Coordinates of C-alpha atoms and ligand atoms in Angstrom, one line a residue:
M1 CA 0.0 0.0 0.0
D2 CA 1.1 3.6 -0.5
Q3 CA 2.1 4.6 3.0
K4 CA 2.6 8.2 1.9
Q5 CA -1.1 8.6 2.1
T6 CA -2.9 10.2 5.0
P7 CA -6.6 9.7 4.2
L8 CA -8.1 10.8 7.5
L9 CA -5.9 13.8 8.0
D10 CA -6.7 14.9 4.4
A11 CA -10.5 14.4 5.0
I12 CA -10.3 16.6 8.2
E13 CA -8.3 19.2 6.3
S14 CA -10.8 19.3 3.4
F15 CA -13.7 19.7 5.7
I16 CA -12.1 22.6 7.6
K17 CA -11.3 24.4 4.3
E18 CA -14.9 24.3 3.2
E19 CA -15.8 26.4 6.2
P20 CA -19.3 25.1 6.5
A21 CA -22.0 26.8 8.6
F22 CA -22.1 24.4 11.4
F23 CA -25.2 23.1 13.0
R24 CA -23.7 19.9 14.5
I25 CA -22.1 18.7 17.6
P26 CA -19.6 19.7 19.1
G27 CA -21.1 22.9 20.3
H28 CA -18.0 25.0 20.6
R29 CA -18.3 26.0 16.9
F30 CA -14.6 25.8 16.4
E31 CA -12.7 28.7 17.9
R32 CA -15.8 30.9 18.2
G33 CA -17.4 29.3 21.2
V34 CA -14.3 28.6 23.3
D35 CA -13.0 30.3 26.4
R36 CA -10.1 32.7 25.5
K37 CA -7.6 31.2 27.8
A38 CA -8.2 27.7 26.5
L39 CA -7.9 29.0 22.9
E40 CA -4.6 30.6 23.7
L41 CA -3.3 27.5 25.4
F42 CA -4.5 24.9 22.8
G43 CA -4.7 27.0 19.7
D44 CA -7.7 27.5 17.4
R45 CA -6.6 24.7 15.0
A46 CA -7.1 22.0 17.7
Y47 CA -10.7 23.2 18.1
R48 CA -11.3 23.4 14.3
A49 CA -10.2 19.8 13.9
D50 CA -12.3 18.6 16.8
L51 CA -15.1 17.3 14.5
T52 CA -17.7 14.6 14.5
E53 CA -19.1 12.4 11.7
A54 CA -19.7 15.3 9.4
E55 CA -19.8 15.2 5.5
G56 CA -16.9 13.1 4.2
L57 CA -15.5 12.3 7.6
D58 CA -16.7 8.7 7.9
D59 CA -17.9 6.8 11.1
L60 CA -15.5 4.9 13.3
H61 CA -18.1 2.4 14.2
Q62 CA -18.9 1.4 10.6
P63 CA -16.1 2.9 8.5
T64 CA -16.3 2.9 4.8
G65 CA -14.3 6.0 3.9
P66 CA -11.1 7.7 5.2
I67 CA -11.2 6.0 8.6
L68 CA -11.3 2.6 6.9
E69 CA -8.5 3.6 4.6
A70 CA -6.4 4.9 7.5
E71 CA -7.0 1.6 9.4
K72 CA -6.0 -0.4 6.4
L73 CA -2.8 1.5 6.1
A74 CA -2.1 0.8 9.8
A75 CA -2.8 -2.9 9.4
D76 CA -0.4 -3.0 6.4
L77 CA 2.4 -1.2 8.3
F78 CA 2.1 -3.1 11.6
G79 CA 1.5 -6.5 9.9
S80 CA -2.1 -7.4 10.8
D81 CA -5.1 -8.5 8.8
R82 CA -7.2 -5.7 10.2
C83 CA -6.7 -2.7 12.5
W84 CA -9.3 -0.9 14.5
F85 CA -8.5 2.7 15.7
L86 CA -9.3 3.0 19.4
V87 CA -10.3 6.3 21.1
N88 CA -10.4 4.9 24.6
G89 CA -6.8 3.6 24.8
T90 CA -5.6 0.1 25.2
T91 CA -8.0 0.0 28.1
C92 CA -10.8 -0.6 25.7
G93 CA -8.6 -2.8 23.5
N94 CA -8.0 -5.2 26.4
Q95 CA -11.7 -5.2 27.3
A96 CA -12.6 -5.9 23.7
M97 CA -10.0 -8.7 23.3
I98 CA -11.5 -10.5 26.3
L99 CA -15.1 -9.9 25.4
A100 CA -14.5 -11.2 21.9
T101 CA -12.9 -14.5 23.0
V102 CA -14.4 -15.6 26.4
G103 CA -18.0 -15.4 27.6
E104 CA -19.7 -15.9 30.9
G105 CA -18.1 -18.7 32.9
E106 CA -15.4 -19.5 30.3
K107 CA -11.8 -19.6 31.4
I108 CA -8.9 -17.4 30.3
L109 CA -5.3 -17.6 31.4
V110 CA -4.1 -14.2 32.8
P111 CA -0.8 -13.2 34.3
R112 CA -1.1 -11.6 37.7
N113 CA 0.7 -8.5 36.6
A114 CA -2.0 -7.7 34.0
H115 CA -3.2 -4.1 33.9
K116 CA -6.4 -3.2 35.7
S117 CA -8.3 -2.8 32.3
V118 CA -8.1 -6.6 32.2
M119 CA -10.2 -6.7 35.3
M120 CA -12.8 -4.5 33.7
G121 CA -12.8 -6.9 30.7
L122 CA -13.4 -9.8 33.1
I123 CA -16.2 -8.1 34.8
L124 CA -17.9 -7.2 31.5
S125 CA -17.5 -10.7 30.1
G126 CA -18.1 -12.8 33.2
A127 CA -15.1 -14.9 32.3
K128 CA -13.2 -16.9 34.9
P129 CA -9.5 -15.9 35.2
V130 CA -7.0 -18.6 35.7
W131 CA -4.0 -16.9 37.2
I132 CA -0.4 -17.4 36.3
N133 CA 2.5 -15.7 38.0
P134 CA 5.2 -14.2 35.8
E135 CA 8.8 -14.8 36.7
Y136 CA 10.3 -12.5 39.4
I137 CA 13.3 -10.3 38.8
E138 CA 14.6 -10.2 42.3
D139 CA 17.3 -7.5 41.9
F140 CA 14.8 -5.0 40.9
G141 CA 11.7 -6.4 42.7
I142 CA 9.6 -6.5 39.5
S143 CA 7.7 -9.0 37.4
G144 CA 9.6 -10.6 34.6
P145 CA 8.4 -12.5 31.6
V146 CA 5.9 -15.3 31.6
D147 CA 7.6 -18.6 31.1
P148 CA 6.3 -20.5 28.1
L149 CA 6.6 -23.8 30.1
A150 CA 4.3 -22.4 32.8
V151 CA 1.8 -21.5 30.1
E152 CA 2.1 -25.0 28.6
E153 CA 1.6 -26.6 32.1
A154 CA -1.4 -24.4 32.9
L155 CA -3.1 -25.3 29.6
E156 CA -2.2 -29.0 30.2
E157 CA -3.7 -28.8 33.7
D158 CA -6.9 -27.1 32.7
P159 CA -8.2 -28.0 29.2
E160 CA -11.1 -25.7 29.7
I161 CA -9.0 -22.6 29.2
K162 CA -10.2 -20.9 26.0
A163 CA -7.8 -18.1 25.6
V164 CA -4.4 -16.9 26.8
F165 CA -3.8 -13.2 27.7
L166 CA -0.4 -11.7 28.2
V167 CA 1.2 -8.3 28.8
S168 CA 4.4 -7.9 26.8
P169 CA 6.4 -5.7 27.1
T170 CA 5.5 -4.9 30.7
Y171 CA 5.7 -1.3 32.0
Y172 CA 9.4 -2.1 32.7
G173 CA 10.0 -3.2 29.1
I174 CA 10.2 -6.9 29.8
C175 CA 9.1 -9.1 26.9
S176 CA 7.9 -12.7 27.1
D177 CA 8.9 -15.3 24.5
L178 CA 5.7 -14.7 22.5
K179 CA 6.7 -16.8 19.6
E180 CA 7.0 -19.9 21.7
I181 CA 3.9 -19.1 23.7
A182 CA 1.9 -18.5 20.4
D183 CA 3.0 -21.9 19.2
I184 CA 1.9 -23.5 22.4
C185 CA -1.5 -21.8 22.2
H186 CA -2.0 -22.6 18.5
K187 CA -1.2 -26.3 18.9
R188 CA -4.3 -26.3 21.1
Q189 CA -6.3 -24.0 18.9
I190 CA -6.3 -21.4 21.6
P191 CA -5.9 -17.7 20.7
L192 CA -3.1 -15.6 22.2
L193 CA -4.2 -12.1 23.1
V194 CA -1.4 -9.6 23.8
D195 CA -1.6 -6.3 25.7
E196 CA 1.2 -4.5 23.8
A197 CA 0.4 -1.1 25.3
H198 CA 4.1 -0.4 25.7
G199 CA 5.3 -1.9 22.4
S200 CA 3.8 -0.1 19.4
H201 CA 7.4 0.7 18.3
L202 CA 8.9 -2.7 18.4
C203 CA 8.3 -3.7 14.8
F204 CA 10.5 -0.8 13.6
S205 CA 13.9 -2.1 14.6
E206 CA 15.8 -5.3 14.5
D207 CA 17.5 -4.2 17.7
L208 CA 14.3 -4.5 19.7
P209 CA 12.4 -7.7 20.7
K210 CA 9.9 -9.0 18.1
S211 CA 6.5 -7.4 18.2
A212 CA 3.5 -9.5 19.2
L213 CA 2.2 -9.6 15.6
Q214 CA 5.6 -10.7 14.3
A215 CA 5.6 -13.4 17.0
G216 CA 2.2 -14.8 15.9
A217 CA -0.2 -13.4 18.4
D218 CA -3.9 -13.4 17.4
L219 CA -5.1 -10.1 18.9
V220 CA -2.9 -7.3 19.9
A221 CA -3.7 -4.0 21.5
Q222 CA -1.1 -1.2 21.3
S223 CA -1.1 2.2 22.9
T224 CA 0.2 4.2 20.0
H225 CA 0.1 7.2 22.3
K226 CA 2.6 5.7 24.7
T227 CA 5.6 5.2 22.5
L228 CA 4.7 6.6 19.1
G229 CA 3.5 10.1 18.2
S230 CA -0.3 10.0 18.6
M231 CA -2.4 11.7 21.2
T232 CA -3.2 10.4 24.6
Q233 CA -6.1 7.8 24.5
S234 CA -5.5 6.9 20.9
S235 CA -4.6 3.2 20.4
M236 CA -4.8 0.4 17.9
L237 CA -6.3 -3.1 18.0
H238 CA -5.0 -5.6 15.5
I239 CA -6.1 -9.0 14.5
R240 CA -4.2 -11.7 12.6
S241 CA -6.0 -15.0 13.4
S242 CA -7.9 -17.9 12.1
L243 CA -9.1 -18.6 15.7
V244 CA -10.8 -15.3 16.6
D245 CA -14.0 -14.1 15.0
E246 CA -13.5 -10.6 13.6
V247 CA -17.2 -9.8 13.9
K248 CA -17.1 -10.5 17.6
V249 CA -14.2 -8.0 18.0
D250 CA -16.2 -5.4 16.1
K251 CA -19.2 -6.0 18.3
A252 CA -17.1 -5.8 21.5
L253 CA -15.6 -2.5 20.5
K254 CA -19.1 -1.0 20.0
L255 CA -19.7 -1.9 23.6
V256 CA -16.7 -0.2 25.1
M257 CA -16.0 2.8 22.9
S258 CA -17.7 6.2 22.7
T259 CA -20.3 6.9 20.0
S260 CA -18.6 10.3 19.6
P261 CA -15.0 9.4 18.8
N262 CA -12.6 12.3 18.8
Y263 CA -11.2 13.2 15.4
L264 CA -8.1 14.7 16.8
L265 CA -7.3 11.3 18.3
M266 CA -8.1 9.4 15.2
G267 CA -6.3 11.9 13.0
S268 CA -3.3 11.6 15.2
L269 CA -3.3 7.8 14.7
D270 CA -3.2 8.3 10.9
A271 CA -0.3 10.8 11.4
A272 CA 1.6 8.5 13.7
R273 CA 1.3 5.6 11.3
H274 CA 2.4 7.9 8.4
L275 CA 5.4 9.2 10.3
M276 CA 6.6 5.7 11.3
A277 CA 6.1 4.4 7.7
E278 CA 8.3 7.2 6.4
H279 CA 10.9 7.4 9.2
G280 CA 10.3 4.5 11.7
E281 CA 13.5 2.7 11.2
E282 CA 15.8 5.8 11.4
H283 CA 13.8 7.1 14.4
M284 CA 14.1 3.8 16.3
E285 CA 17.8 3.6 15.4
R286 CA 18.3 7.0 17.0
T287 CA 16.3 6.0 20.1
V288 CA 18.2 2.8 20.6
A289 CA 21.5 4.8 20.3
M290 CA 20.3 7.3 22.9
A291 CA 19.4 4.5 25.2
E292 CA 22.9 3.0 24.8
V293 CA 24.4 6.4 25.7
I294 CA 22.3 6.6 28.9
R295 CA 23.2 3.0 29.9
K296 CA 26.9 3.5 29.2
E297 CA 27.1 6.8 31.1
L298 CA 25.3 5.4 34.1
E299 CA 27.3 2.3 34.3
E300 CA 30.1 4.3 35.9
L301 CA 27.9 5.2 38.9
T302 CA 28.4 2.5 41.5
D303 CA 25.2 3.3 43.5
V304 CA 22.7 3.4 40.6
R305 CA 21.8 0.2 39.0
I306 CA 20.2 0.0 35.5
L307 CA 18.3 -3.0 34.3
H308 CA 19.9 -4.9 31.4
R309 CA 18.3 -8.0 30.0
P310 CA 18.3 -9.7 26.7
D311 CA 14.5 -10.0 26.7
M312 CA 13.9 -6.3 27.4
D313 CA 13.2 -3.3 25.2
P314 CA 16.4 -1.3 25.6
T315 CA 14.5 2.0 25.2
R316 CA 12.8 1.5 28.6
I317 CA 15.3 2.7 31.2
V318 CA 14.8 1.1 34.6
L319 CA 17.0 2.7 37.3
S320 CA 17.4 1.8 40.9
A321 CA 19.3 3.8 43.6
I322 CA 18.0 1.6 46.4
D323 CA 21.6 0.5 47.2
A324 CA 22.3 4.1 48.2
G325 CA 19.2 4.1 50.3
I326 CA 16.9 6.0 48.0
T327 CA 13.6 4.5 47.2
G328 CA 12.1 4.7 43.7
Y329 CA 9.5 7.2 44.9
E330 CA 12.1 9.4 46.5
F331 CA 14.4 9.1 43.5
Q332 CA 11.7 10.2 41.1
K333 CA 10.9 13.2 43.3
R334 CA 14.5 14.3 43.5
L335 CA 15.0 14.0 39.8
Y336 CA 12.2 16.4 39.3
E337 CA 13.2 18.8 42.1
T338 CA 16.9 18.8 41.1
G339 CA 16.8 19.0 37.3
R340 CA 13.1 19.2 36.3
V341 CA 13.4 15.7 34.9
S342 CA 10.0 14.1 34.7
T343 CA 10.0 10.4 34.7
E344 CA 7.1 8.0 33.9
L345 CA 6.9 5.7 36.9
S346 CA 8.3 4.9 40.3
D347 CA 7.9 2.0 42.6
S348 CA 9.4 1.0 45.9
Q349 CA 12.8 0.4 44.3
N350 CA 12.9 1.8 40.7
V351 CA 12.3 4.7 38.5
V352 CA 11.2 4.1 34.9
C353 CA 12.0 6.4 32.0
V354 CA 10.3 6.1 28.7
L355 CA 12.6 7.0 25.9
T356 CA 11.2 7.7 22.4
W357 CA 12.6 9.2 19.2
G358 CA 11.0 12.5 20.2
N359 CA 13.6 12.9 23.0
T360 CA 16.6 15.0 22.2
G361 CA 20.3 14.8 22.9
E362 CA 19.7 17.6 25.4
D363 CA 17.1 15.6 27.2
V364 CA 19.5 12.7 27.5
R365 CA 22.3 14.9 28.8
R366 CA 19.9 16.5 31.3
L367 CA 18.8 13.1 32.6
I368 CA 22.3 11.8 33.0
Q369 CA 23.5 15.1 34.7
T370 CA 20.6 15.2 37.0
I371 CA 21.0 11.6 38.1
K372 CA 24.7 12.4 38.8
R373 CA 23.8 15.6 40.7
V374 CA 21.1 13.7 42.8
M375 CA 23.6 11.0 43.7
Q376 CA 26.4 13.5 44.5
R377 CA 24.1 15.5 46.7
H378 CA 23.0 12.3 48.4
C379 CA 26.5 11.2 49.0
A380 CA 27.5 14.6 50.5
E381 CA 24.4 14.4 52.8
C382 CA 25.4 10.9 53.9
L383 CA 28.9 12.1 54.7
Q384 CA 27.6 15.1 56.7
F385 CA 24.6 13.5 58.5
G386 CA 25.4 9.8 58.2
S387 CA 23.5 7.4 55.9
T388 CA 20.0 6.5 56.7
D389 CA 18.9 2.9 56.3
V390 CA 15.9 2.5 54.1
E391 CA 13.2 0.3 55.5
P392 CA 13.3 -3.1 53.9
V393 CA 11.5 -2.9 50.6
E394 CA 8.6 -5.2 49.9
D395 CA 7.5 -5.7 46.4
V396 CA 4.0 -4.7 45.6
E397 CA 3.6 -6.7 42.4
Q398 CA 4.7 -10.2 43.4
L399 CA 2.0 -11.8 45.4
N400 CA 1.2 -15.5 45.8
L401 CA -1.6 -16.6 43.5
P402 CA -4.9 -15.4 45.0
Q403 CA -7.7 -17.5 46.5
V404 CA -10.5 -17.0 44.0
A405 CA -14.0 -17.4 45.5
V406 CA -16.3 -16.1 42.7
T407 CA -15.7 -14.5 39.3
P408 CA -15.0 -10.8 39.2
R409 CA -18.4 -10.3 37.6
E410 CA -20.3 -12.2 40.2
A411 CA -18.5 -10.2 42.9
Y412 CA -19.1 -7.0 41.2
F413 CA -22.9 -7.6 41.1
S414 CA -23.2 -9.2 44.5
E415 CA -24.9 -7.8 47.6
T416 CA -22.2 -6.2 49.7
E417 CA -21.3 -4.6 53.0
V418 CA -18.6 -2.3 54.2
V419 CA -16.2 -3.5 56.9
P420 CA -13.0 -2.1 58.4
L421 CA -10.1 -3.3 56.3
A422 CA -8.6 -5.3 59.2
Y423 CA -11.9 -7.2 59.5
S424 CA -12.0 -8.0 55.8
I425 CA -9.3 -10.7 56.2
G426 CA -11.0 -14.0 55.3
R427 CA -13.9 -12.2 53.5
V428 CA -14.5 -12.1 49.8
A429 CA -13.7 -8.7 48.2
A430 CA -16.3 -6.9 46.2
E431 CA -13.9 -4.3 45.0
S432 CA -10.3 -4.2 43.8
I433 CA -7.3 -2.6 45.3
T434 CA -5.0 -1.3 42.7
P435 CA -1.9 0.8 43.7
Y436 CA -0.9 3.3 41.1
P437 CA 1.7 3.1 39.8
P438 CA 2.1 0.5 38.5
G439 CA -1.7 -0.1 38.1
V440 CA -1.5 -3.8 38.9
P441 CA -4.3 -5.0 41.3
I442 CA -3.2 -6.6 44.5
L443 CA -6.8 -7.7 45.1
Y444 CA -9.6 -8.5 42.6
P445 CA -13.3 -8.5 43.3
G446 CA -14.2 -12.2 44.0
E447 CA -11.0 -13.0 45.8
T448 CA -10.6 -13.8 49.5
V449 CA -8.7 -11.1 51.4
T450 CA -5.6 -12.8 52.9
R451 CA -3.2 -11.4 55.5
E452 CA -0.7 -11.0 52.7
V453 CA -3.1 -8.8 50.7
Y454 CA -3.8 -6.8 53.9
E455 CA -0.1 -6.2 54.5
K456 CA 0.5 -5.1 50.9
A457 CA -2.4 -2.7 51.2
M458 CA -0.9 -1.2 54.4
F459 CA 2.5 -1.0 52.6
C460 CA 0.9 0.9 49.7
L461 CA -0.8 3.3 52.1
S462 CA 2.4 4.0 54.1
H463 CA 4.2 4.8 50.8
K464 CA 1.3 7.1 49.9
L465 CA 0.6 5.3 46.6
E466 CA -2.6 6.3 45.0
I467 CA -5.2 3.6 45.4
H468 CA -7.7 2.9 42.6
G469 CA -10.6 0.6 43.0
P470 CA -12.2 0.9 46.4
A471 CA -14.8 3.5 47.2
D472 CA -12.9 4.3 50.4
K473 CA -9.5 5.5 49.1
T474 CA -8.1 5.7 52.6
L475 CA -8.6 1.9 52.9
N476 CA -10.0 2.3 56.4
T477 CA -12.8 0.1 55.1
L478 CA -13.4 -2.3 52.2
R479 CA -16.5 -3.5 50.5
V480 CA -16.9 -7.2 50.8
I481 CA -19.6 -9.7 49.7
M482 CA -22.4 -10.5 52.2
N483 CA -21.5 -13.7 53.8
R484 CA -23.0 -16.8 52.1
E485 CA -21.9 -20.1 50.7
L486 CA -19.7 -19.2 47.7
K487 CA -18.2 -21.6 45.2
L488 CA -16.5 -20.9 41.9
Ligands
LIG501 C1 0.3 -2.7 30.6 C2 -0.7 -1.7 30.3 N1 -1.8 -2.1 29.6 C3 -2.8 -1.3 29.3 C4 -2.8 0.0 29.7 C5 -3.9 1.0 29.4 O1 -3.5 1.6 28.2 P1 -4.2 3.0 27.8 O2 -3.6 4.1 28.6 O3 -3.8 3.2 26.3 O4 -5.7 2.9 28.0 C6 -1.7 0.5 30.4 C7 -1.6 1.9 30.9 O5 -0.7 2.4 31.5 C8 -0.6 -0.4 30.7 O6 0.5 0.0 31.4

């Protein structure tokens, strides 16, 4: 296909040029109905391109024109049979992948470090999760890849599993051996669904792990906005499968996406695809080179560790200064305070930087210099005041596999009561507890609250992590299911 084309951007441009008298939604009437401050900040062009399904602009939910053309170009570039543009992020991509492949009571294999959007998909579908723990990377206290053998064993043990869900790369850039896992799944006629939220860029360089589509996954959701140049909330869902019904995916997406999709988001997907088609390889080459510079420069620091693994995306920079007594949360704070370096994520041990081709040599220099300044200052403070021991760091992600009492959907719709958190131990949770970052639930609705979960929850609170899921964010109380005989 001719990747030089930008069908959706062109359609938006033509419509704007026609300057129609507008009696449609949105009500802001381009720049005329907008608050002045917002207009100065965002620019009038952003408002002019904020359109709906007007003349010539197609319809995301049944595309026949420029949206379909733009999606076809994306499918061609990323290597799928069909691509759907998403305006509600990979969040809705994950939900749709689950809804399209497993129904009420059907089983799906899910790694415990799956993003919370997977829980939403499970609640919507009524499917039963069969949990699998990824490997554990002890030095950094984070989840690693999912072992293909563990997948094989799980499928062997439970022949009722209908689909396998994986997250690869993880937030920390760790990739599973998707080729081997896809083969294991396909031998059993089971589809492999991959949350590739952090990996839209992988297919553009030989120096990066294989993309999920290259490895043979059936359905793949990618947050184009996370590592390529599209706007926040814009993602893509791809299918390349003889095992998944395309119509079911289409139906599922109608359930989870807005009926007023934003044209700025969709146009930005067309643009991101176009840019990567034209310059993807050279951009990724530069990005990998910048990552190498960062890794090399930081190697000389004895008290900052940087994660290196053959199965990792090298453009994800995972740093730990825990050996010097600085937690990830504190390190992230100091990087910003010291050099206005804003990083993506911190956990109890690590800070994660997302490097893309949009970063400059100056950004890289500033990151390296700021890390060095933070460490020098810390060292001087230790000499002056003595070093402070950090409290032992517990990992938030790695929990034992949970005790599942009922499906997430049953729990969600059950009669519930509110109890003090300490009294919830032994009860079945009706809501989740998801510390942010990294957005991985430590408790799902339908699971028995164990002492371990309770202690993790207390740990998250004491580290002031934002808690998503429960109505009571302070976690003084938790909503649990009314006591009754419960069996999965
Ligand atoms: C692993 C993973 N999957 C899915 C999502 C959701 O993606 P989006 O922000 O595109 O909705 C995230 C968001 O951070 C994520 O980290």
